[in-house]
Short mmCIF file of C-alpha atoms in Angstrom, two decimals:
data_model
loop_
_atom_site.label_atom_id
_atom_site.label_comp_id
_atom_site.label_asym_id
_atom_site.label_seq_id
_atom_site.Cartn_x
_atom_site.Cartn_y
_atom_site.Cartn_z
CA UNK A 1 -5.33 1.57 -20.99
CA UNK A 2 -5.69 0.86 -24.72
CA UNK A 3 -9.00 -0.73 -25.63
CA UNK A 4 -8.70 -2.84 -28.82
CA UNK A 5 -11.68 -3.54 -31.01
CA UNK A 6 -13.85 -6.17 -29.39
CA UNK A 7 -15.06 -9.05 -31.48
CA UNK A 8 -13.85 -12.34 -30.06
CA UNK A 9 -15.96 -14.65 -27.96
CA UNK A 10 -14.52 -15.53 -24.54
CA UNK A 11 -12.97 -18.98 -24.63
CA UNK A 12 -13.84 -20.06 -21.09
CA UNK A 13 -17.48 -20.75 -21.93
CA UNK A 14 -18.65 -24.31 -21.80
CA UNK A 15 -21.77 -25.51 -23.57
CA UNK A 16 -23.78 -22.54 -25.02
CA UNK A 17 -26.89 -24.09 -23.53
CA UNK A 18 -24.87 -23.66 -20.36
CA UNK A 19 -26.09 -23.04 -16.85
CA UNK A 20 -29.65 -21.89 -16.15
CA UNK A 21 -30.47 -18.18 -16.53
CA UNK A 22 -29.19 -15.97 -13.75
CA UNK A 23 -32.68 -15.28 -12.46
CA UNK A 24 -33.59 -18.96 -12.17
CA UNK A 25 -33.81 -20.41 -8.70
CA UNK A 26 -30.34 -21.86 -8.10
CA UNK A 27 -29.99 -25.44 -7.07
CA UNK A 28 -27.33 -26.91 -4.82
CA UNK A 29 -23.93 -25.53 -5.77
CA UNK A 30 -21.76 -27.86 -7.84
CA UNK A 31 -18.52 -29.17 -6.36
CA UNK A 32 -15.92 -26.47 -5.94
CA UNK A 33 -13.13 -26.81 -8.51
CA UNK A 34 -9.56 -26.51 -7.36
CA UNK A 35 -8.71 -22.88 -7.96
CA UNK A 36 -5.65 -20.72 -8.24
CA UNK A 37 -4.26 -19.06 -5.15
CA UNK A 38 -5.88 -15.75 -4.33
CA UNK A 39 -4.25 -12.72 -5.91
CA UNK A 40 -2.58 -10.16 -3.70
CA UNK A 41 -4.47 -6.89 -3.26
CA UNK A 42 -2.82 -3.70 -4.41
CA UNK A 43 -2.75 -0.47 -2.42
CA UNK A 44 -4.63 2.83 -3.31
CA UNK A 45 -7.51 5.60 -2.60
CA UNK A 46 -8.83 8.26 0.09
CA UNK A 47 -11.91 9.76 2.00
CA UNK A 48 -14.26 12.61 2.71
CA UNK A 49 -17.09 13.52 5.00
CA UNK A 50 -20.50 12.98 3.50
CA UNK A 51 -24.22 13.61 3.73
CA UNK A 52 -25.94 14.08 7.08
CA UNK A 53 -26.82 10.80 8.71
CA UNK A 54 -25.02 8.65 6.18
CA UNK A 55 -21.60 7.11 6.51
CA UNK A 56 -19.15 9.43 4.83
CA UNK A 57 -18.30 7.61 1.65
CA UNK A 58 -16.82 8.44 -1.68
CA UNK A 59 -16.83 6.55 -4.93
CA UNK A 60 -13.31 5.69 -5.98
CA UNK A 61 -13.89 7.32 -9.34
CA UNK A 62 -10.41 7.85 -10.60
CA UNK A 63 -9.02 4.48 -11.60
CA UNK A 64 -5.81 4.93 -13.58
CA UNK A 65 -6.43 8.45 -14.90
CA UNK A 66 -10.12 9.06 -14.40
CA UNK A 67 -11.86 5.74 -13.93
CA UNK A 68 -14.34 4.15 -11.64
CA UNK A 69 -14.06 2.92 -8.08
CA UNK A 70 -14.58 -0.37 -6.41
CA UNK A 71 -13.90 -3.07 -3.98
CA UNK A 72 -11.84 -5.98 -2.71
CA UNK A 73 -11.32 -7.57 0.68
CA UNK A 74 -8.62 -8.98 2.87
CA UNK A 75 -8.48 -11.96 5.15
CA UNK A 76 -8.58 -15.70 4.61
CA UNK A 77 -11.19 -17.80 6.39
CA UNK A 78 -11.87 -21.45 7.08
CA UNK A 79 -14.89 -23.76 6.64
CA UNK A 80 -14.88 -24.35 10.39
CA UNK A 81 -15.43 -20.66 11.04
CA UNK A 82 -18.15 -20.54 8.39
CA UNK A 83 -19.92 -23.46 10.02
CA UNK A 84 -19.73 -21.82 13.45
CA UNK A 85 -21.36 -18.72 12.00
CA UNK A 86 -24.20 -20.70 10.50
CA UNK A 87 -23.07 -20.15 6.92
CA UNK A 88 -23.75 -22.61 4.15
CA UNK A 89 -20.74 -24.88 3.70
CA UNK A 90 -19.72 -25.29 0.05
CA UNK A 91 -18.61 -28.58 -1.44
CA UNK A 92 -14.92 -29.23 -0.89
CA UNK A 93 -12.84 -27.24 1.55
CA UNK A 94 -14.41 -23.87 0.76
CA UNK A 95 -11.01 -22.23 0.55
CA UNK A 96 -10.46 -18.86 -1.02
CA UNK A 97 -8.66 -20.58 -3.88
CA UNK A 98 -11.70 -22.76 -4.58
CA UNK A 99 -14.06 -19.81 -4.42
CA UNK A 100 -11.80 -17.88 -6.79
CA UNK A 101 -11.72 -20.78 -9.25
CA UNK A 102 -15.49 -20.84 -9.31
CA UNK A 103 -16.14 -17.09 -9.48
CA UNK A 104 -13.37 -15.72 -11.73
CA UNK A 105 -14.90 -16.96 -15.02
CA UNK A 106 -18.05 -14.96 -14.21
CA UNK A 107 -16.35 -11.63 -13.46
CA UNK A 108 -15.50 -9.13 -16.20
CA UNK A 109 -13.45 -5.98 -16.48
CA UNK A 110 -15.34 -3.05 -18.02
CA UNK A 111 -13.23 -0.37 -19.66
CA UNK A 112 -14.04 2.76 -21.60
CA UNK A 113 -12.48 5.97 -22.86
CA UNK A 114 -12.26 7.56 -19.41
CA UNK A 115 -11.84 4.67 -17.01
CA UNK A 116 -12.87 1.22 -15.91
CA UNK A 117 -14.71 -0.91 -13.44
CA UNK A 118 -15.95 -4.46 -12.98
CA UNK A 119 -19.09 -6.46 -13.58
CA UNK A 120 -20.63 -9.92 -13.24
CA UNK A 121 -22.09 -12.27 -15.83
CA UNK A 122 -25.85 -12.70 -15.47
CA UNK A 123 -26.63 -14.79 -18.54
CA UNK A 124 -24.83 -16.99 -21.03
CA UNK A 125 -25.72 -14.64 -23.89
CA UNK A 126 -23.98 -11.60 -22.44
CA UNK A 127 -26.09 -9.81 -19.84
CA UNK A 128 -23.81 -8.18 -17.26
CA UNK A 129 -24.56 -6.36 -14.00
CA UNK A 130 -22.43 -3.47 -12.80
CA UNK A 131 -22.72 -0.09 -11.08
CA UNK A 132 -24.38 2.85 -12.78
CA UNK A 133 -21.33 4.94 -11.93
CA UNK A 134 -19.13 2.45 -13.78
CA UNK A 135 -21.16 2.97 -16.94
CA UNK A 136 -21.31 6.75 -16.64
CA UNK A 137 -17.74 7.11 -15.43
CA UNK A 138 -16.07 4.90 -18.03
CA UNK A 139 -17.33 7.02 -20.91
CA UNK A 140 -17.70 5.97 -24.54
CA UNK A 141 -16.53 2.76 -26.13
CA UNK A 142 -17.39 0.50 -23.21
CA UNK A 143 -15.76 -2.93 -23.60
CA UNK A 144 -16.02 -6.13 -21.57
CA UNK A 145 -12.77 -8.01 -21.02
CA UNK A 146 -13.35 -11.59 -19.91
CA UNK A 147 -11.23 -13.77 -17.67
CA UNK A 148 -9.54 -15.43 -20.65
CA UNK A 149 -8.53 -12.06 -22.07
CA UNK A 150 -11.09 -12.00 -24.89
CA UNK A 151 -13.15 -8.87 -25.46
CA UNK A 152 -16.60 -7.79 -26.60
CA UNK A 153 -18.23 -4.38 -27.12
CA UNK A 154 -20.90 -3.47 -24.59
CA UNK A 155 -24.27 -1.76 -24.96
CA UNK A 156 -26.32 -0.37 -22.08
CA UNK A 157 -29.62 -2.18 -21.48
CA UNK A 158 -30.87 -0.10 -18.55
CA UNK A 159 -29.65 1.97 -15.62
CA UNK A 160 -30.96 2.85 -12.17
CA UNK A 161 -28.99 5.82 -10.79
CA UNK A 162 -31.02 5.80 -7.57
CA UNK A 163 -29.70 2.31 -6.78
CA UNK A 164 -26.33 2.79 -8.55
CA UNK A 165 -26.95 -0.25 -10.74
CA UNK A 166 -26.82 -0.90 -14.48
CA UNK A 167 -27.40 -3.87 -16.75
CA UNK A 168 -25.37 -3.98 -19.96
CA UNK A 169 -24.96 -6.56 -22.72
CA UNK A 170 -21.70 -7.84 -24.21
CA UNK A 171 -22.32 -8.10 -27.93
CA UNK A 172 -21.89 -11.23 -30.02
CA UNK A 173 -21.05 -13.66 -27.22
CA UNK A 174 -22.54 -16.96 -26.09
CA UNK A 175 -21.79 -19.71 -23.62
CA UNK A 176 -20.73 -17.35 -20.85
CA UNK A 177 -20.68 -18.68 -17.29
CA UNK A 178 -23.35 -16.91 -15.22
CA UNK A 179 -22.43 -16.23 -11.63
CA UNK A 180 -24.53 -17.91 -8.96
CA UNK A 181 -26.86 -15.47 -7.23
CA UNK A 182 -27.03 -15.96 -3.48
CA UNK A 183 -29.00 -14.12 -0.82
CA UNK A 184 -28.08 -11.20 1.40
CA UNK A 185 -30.95 -11.72 3.84
CA UNK A 186 -29.10 -14.31 5.92
CA UNK A 187 -25.75 -12.53 6.18
CA UNK A 188 -24.19 -12.24 9.62
CA UNK A 189 -21.65 -9.79 10.97
CA UNK A 190 -18.30 -11.55 11.06
CA UNK A 191 -19.13 -13.84 8.16
CA UNK A 192 -16.26 -14.35 5.74
CA UNK A 193 -16.60 -13.02 2.20
CA UNK A 194 -14.49 -12.84 -0.96
CA UNK A 195 -14.38 -10.02 -3.50
CA UNK A 196 -13.22 -10.16 -7.12
CA UNK A 197 -12.56 -7.33 -9.54
CA UNK A 198 -10.09 -5.17 -11.42
CA UNK A 199 -8.46 -2.65 -9.07
CA UNK A 200 -6.27 -0.21 -11.00
CA UNK A 201 -6.72 -2.35 -14.10
CA UNK A 202 -5.42 -5.49 -12.38
CA UNK A 203 -8.07 -7.86 -13.69
CA UNK A 204 -8.94 -10.97 -11.71
CA UNK A 205 -7.77 -9.65 -8.36
CA UNK A 206 -9.15 -11.76 -5.50
CA UNK A 207 -9.17 -10.65 -1.86
CA UNK A 208 -11.06 -11.65 1.27
CA UNK A 209 -12.53 -10.13 4.39
CA UNK A 210 -15.56 -10.26 6.62
CA UNK A 211 -18.97 -8.65 6.83
CA UNK A 212 -18.22 -5.76 9.18
CA UNK A 213 -21.79 -4.45 9.55
CA UNK A 214 -25.21 -4.74 7.95
CA UNK A 215 -27.86 -2.20 6.91
CA UNK A 216 -25.34 0.64 6.94
CA UNK A 217 -26.88 3.80 5.42
CA UNK A 218 -24.49 5.13 2.78
CA UNK A 219 -24.50 7.39 -0.24
CA UNK A 220 -23.21 5.79 -3.42
CA UNK A 221 -22.92 6.71 -7.07
CA UNK A 222 -21.28 10.07 -6.36
CA UNK A 223 -23.97 10.84 -3.77
CA UNK A 224 -26.79 10.15 -6.27
CA UNK A 225 -28.01 7.05 -4.44
CA UNK A 226 -28.76 6.29 -0.81
CA UNK A 227 -28.81 2.66 0.22
CA UNK A 228 -28.54 0.28 3.13
CA UNK A 229 -25.25 -1.40 2.43
CA UNK A 230 -23.24 -4.40 3.50
CA UNK A 231 -20.13 -3.03 5.18
CA UNK A 232 -16.96 -5.05 4.70
CA UNK A 233 -13.32 -4.62 5.63
CA UNK A 234 -12.55 -4.91 1.93
CA UNK A 235 -9.37 -3.28 0.70
CA UNK A 236 -11.02 -0.76 -1.61
CA UNK A 237 -9.28 0.33 -4.77
CA UNK A 238 -10.42 2.15 -7.93
CA UNK A 239 -11.57 -0.23 -10.65
CA UNK A 240 -13.43 -2.79 -8.52
CA UNK A 241 -16.87 -1.16 -8.49
CA UNK A 242 -19.52 -3.45 -9.92
CA UNK A 243 -17.61 -6.57 -8.95
CA UNK A 244 -19.08 -9.26 -6.71
CA UNK A 245 -18.86 -9.80 -2.98
CA UNK A 246 -19.42 -13.54 -2.54
CA UNK A 247 -19.83 -16.00 0.29
CA UNK A 248 -17.59 -19.02 0.82
CA UNK A 249 -19.74 -21.08 -1.55
CA UNK A 250 -19.02 -18.59 -4.35
CA UNK A 251 -22.54 -17.11 -4.38
CA UNK A 252 -22.95 -13.37 -4.86
CA UNK A 253 -24.22 -11.59 -1.75
CA UNK A 254 -23.44 -8.01 -2.76
CA UNK A 255 -22.31 -5.67 -5.54
CA UNK A 256 -19.32 -3.61 -4.43
CA UNK A 257 -20.11 0.05 -4.91
CA UNK A 258 -18.58 2.59 -2.49
CA UNK A 259 -15.76 3.23 -0.06
CA UNK A 260 -15.20 5.34 3.00
CA UNK A 261 -12.12 7.50 2.64
CA UNK A 262 -9.90 9.71 4.75
CA UNK A 263 -10.20 13.43 3.92
CA UNK A 264 -7.49 15.94 3.23
CA UNK A 265 -5.56 13.99 0.62
CA UNK A 266 -5.71 16.76 -1.94
CA UNK A 267 -5.72 14.46 -4.94
CA UNK A 268 -8.75 12.55 -3.63
CA UNK A 269 -7.00 9.20 -4.08
CA UNK A 270 -5.76 6.85 -1.40
CA UNK A 271 -5.69 3.22 -0.41
CA UNK A 272 -8.10 1.07 1.52
CA UNK A 273 -8.94 1.92 5.10
CA UNK A 274 -11.02 -1.23 5.53
CA UNK A 275 -14.42 0.43 5.11
CA UNK A 276 -16.15 -0.73 1.96
CA UNK A 277 -19.82 -0.98 1.06
CA UNK A 278 -21.77 -3.34 -1.21
CA UNK A 279 -25.35 -3.23 -2.47
CA UNK A 280 -27.17 -6.27 -1.01
CA UNK A 281 -27.84 -8.79 -3.75
CA UNK A 282 -31.50 -9.20 -2.80
CA UNK A 283 -32.03 -5.58 -3.84
CA UNK A 284 -29.59 -5.70 -6.75
CA UNK A 285 -31.08 -8.86 -8.29
CA UNK A 286 -34.60 -7.46 -8.15
CA UNK A 287 -33.55 -4.28 -9.92
CA UNK A 288 -31.35 -6.15 -12.39
CA UNK A 289 -34.30 -8.32 -13.37
CA UNK A 290 -36.40 -5.23 -14.09
CA UNK A 291 -33.61 -3.57 -16.06
CA UNK A 292 -32.98 -6.72 -18.09
CA UNK A 293 -36.66 -7.15 -18.96
CA UNK A 294 -37.77 -3.54 -19.51
CA UNK A 295 -34.70 -1.30 -19.37
CA UNK A 296 -36.23 0.50 -16.38
CA UNK A 297 -36.65 -0.11 -12.66
CA UNK A 298 -39.08 0.97 -9.98
CA UNK A 299 -38.36 1.90 -6.39
CA UNK A 300 -40.30 2.13 -3.15
CA UNK A 301 -41.64 5.60 -2.34
CA UNK A 302 -43.18 7.10 0.77
CA UNK A 303 -44.52 10.23 -0.92
CA UNK A 304 -42.98 12.81 1.42
CA UNK A 305 -40.26 15.43 1.68
CA UNK A 306 -37.96 15.00 4.66
CA UNK A 307 -35.50 16.85 6.82
CA UNK A 308 -33.47 15.95 9.88
CA UNK A 309 -35.39 16.22 13.13
CA UNK A 310 -34.01 17.41 16.47
CA UNK A 311 -32.64 15.57 18.35
CA UNK A 312 -33.13 12.54 16.09
CA UNK A 313 -35.38 11.17 13.40
CA UNK A 314 -36.76 12.25 10.02
CA UNK A 315 -39.38 15.03 9.95
CA UNK A 316 -42.03 15.17 7.23
CA UNK A 317 -42.07 18.64 5.64
CA UNK A 318 -44.45 17.76 2.82
CA UNK A 319 -46.91 14.90 2.27
CA UNK A 320 -47.94 14.07 -1.28
CA UNK A 321 -51.70 13.84 -1.73
CA UNK A 322 -52.71 10.25 -2.41
CA UNK A 323 -49.21 8.91 -1.70
CA UNK A 324 -48.32 6.11 0.67
CA UNK A 325 -47.76 8.43 3.64
CA UNK A 326 -51.02 10.30 2.99
CA UNK A 327 -52.97 7.04 2.78
CA UNK A 328 -51.43 5.93 6.09
CA UNK A 329 -52.53 9.14 7.82
CA UNK A 330 -49.12 10.76 8.21
CA UNK A 331 -49.01 14.55 8.45
CA UNK A 332 -46.58 17.40 7.98
CA UNK A 333 -44.66 17.73 11.24
CA UNK A 334 -44.66 14.02 12.02
CA UNK A 335 -41.23 12.64 12.91
CA UNK A 336 -40.31 9.06 11.98
CA UNK A 337 -38.06 7.65 14.69
CA UNK A 338 -37.97 3.98 13.69
CA UNK A 339 -38.97 1.64 10.87
CA UNK A 340 -39.78 -1.96 11.72
CA UNK A 341 -38.21 -1.45 15.18
CA UNK A 342 -34.95 -0.13 13.70
CA UNK A 343 -34.08 3.39 14.87
CA UNK A 344 -34.05 6.17 12.28
CA UNK A 345 -31.48 8.86 13.08
CA UNK A 346 -31.77 11.20 10.11
CA UNK A 347 -33.72 11.94 6.94
CA UNK A 348 -30.97 10.36 4.86
CA UNK A 349 -31.08 7.19 6.95
CA UNK A 350 -34.83 6.87 6.37
CA UNK A 351 -34.37 7.50 2.65
CA UNK A 352 -31.71 4.79 2.47
CA UNK A 353 -33.99 2.30 4.20
CA UNK A 354 -36.89 3.06 1.88
CA UNK A 355 -34.65 2.80 -1.20
CA UNK A 356 -33.64 -0.69 -0.13
CA UNK A 357 -37.25 -1.91 -0.06
CA UNK A 358 -39.31 -3.19 -2.96
CA UNK A 359 -42.47 -1.32 -4.00
CA UNK A 360 -45.46 -2.74 -2.18
CA UNK A 361 -43.45 -3.70 0.90
CA UNK A 362 -45.39 -3.38 4.16
CA UNK A 363 -43.64 -1.79 7.14
CA UNK A 364 -44.42 -0.14 10.45
CA UNK A 365 -43.19 3.36 11.25
CA UNK A 366 -42.73 4.66 14.79
CA UNK A 367 -43.97 8.25 14.62
CA UNK A 368 -44.23 11.23 16.94
CA UNK A 369 -46.03 14.43 15.98
CA UNK A 370 -49.24 16.46 16.09
CA UNK A 371 -51.33 13.31 16.52
CA UNK A 372 -49.10 11.96 19.30
CA UNK A 373 -46.77 8.98 19.45
CA UNK A 374 -47.99 6.01 17.49
CA UNK A 375 -47.09 3.07 15.27
CA UNK A 376 -48.24 3.55 11.69
CA UNK A 377 -48.60 0.58 9.31
CA UNK A 378 -47.65 1.61 5.80
CA UNK A 379 -47.31 0.03 2.34
CA UNK A 380 -44.75 1.73 0.14
CA UNK A 381 -45.82 2.95 -3.24
CA UNK A 382 -43.93 2.55 -6.52
CA UNK A 383 -42.01 5.24 -8.35
CA UNK A 384 -39.69 5.41 -11.31
CA UNK A 385 -36.03 4.95 -10.46
#
């Protein structure tokens, strides 16, 4: 795709003083505007088997000739269903069209020399959130294309490869429409969600689906990051990574980042198989705030080396002196079988859980080992991302 020089300011902005900053505590959502009908998803992209203990996922990293992967969804819901599930009911009917009308102005297409992805507007003056693999995969000359077709050059503010997140800034813009940040903590399996992005360069594509599972350990960012993801039956296609997964009030609940694919395709590209994964927004917003303020992010650390235990669990093969595990009394040979009453099947699953936590988070590990079976309270340390 040709990327023209980017200088114009997007025309959909309202007042430059605009909405409150993206990190401000959101108030009640404004009435839902009547929106356009949802766009039809386009087919594409495959699969492979992945790291031990994690869902086999692959980043759709070949949009149009070498780009970046992403997400969409597929299934229309109703306010009645949302109410039955205990979801917040937006103003108006809460239709997909209304959600699309509210969210589309806050979603951007990111394109570079080697490919493209998607992102969301965090602030009126151009801060955008996307995936780290979008930034690294798109190559030089990264440009933001807004919903009105206007463009702006993009500079990287900060990246966190371990979380597969990046904050970038569109240059010379003002009056953008920040997306409303929701919460992922109250999500329920079966809840309806909407995804927006640019699959295969088709900007402004809107699709819907449901939350298929929660806290799913996956590898994202070309296996560089392990995270506990929101699983959705999104129709995954290259070019949507970094785009938002939103609830039926148009609030972001996740950042679409990875897909499960079916192996043996040869070319490594195929269409959706209904297994997509998004970074929970509670984690993404925390990291985005750090990246926006300092250009760097921190992550929770246990201070150990791990390997898969037999028959299940994560075995400690090394304990860092003075680290969180050492301070909690953990030893080499201990096997973590659960964290906060959630079973731990593998080393990768434990790593994904820890990566999803904030530094300083207190948890309880179920441990078996030389000192017997016991529950160990622990407070995670902080490490550079």
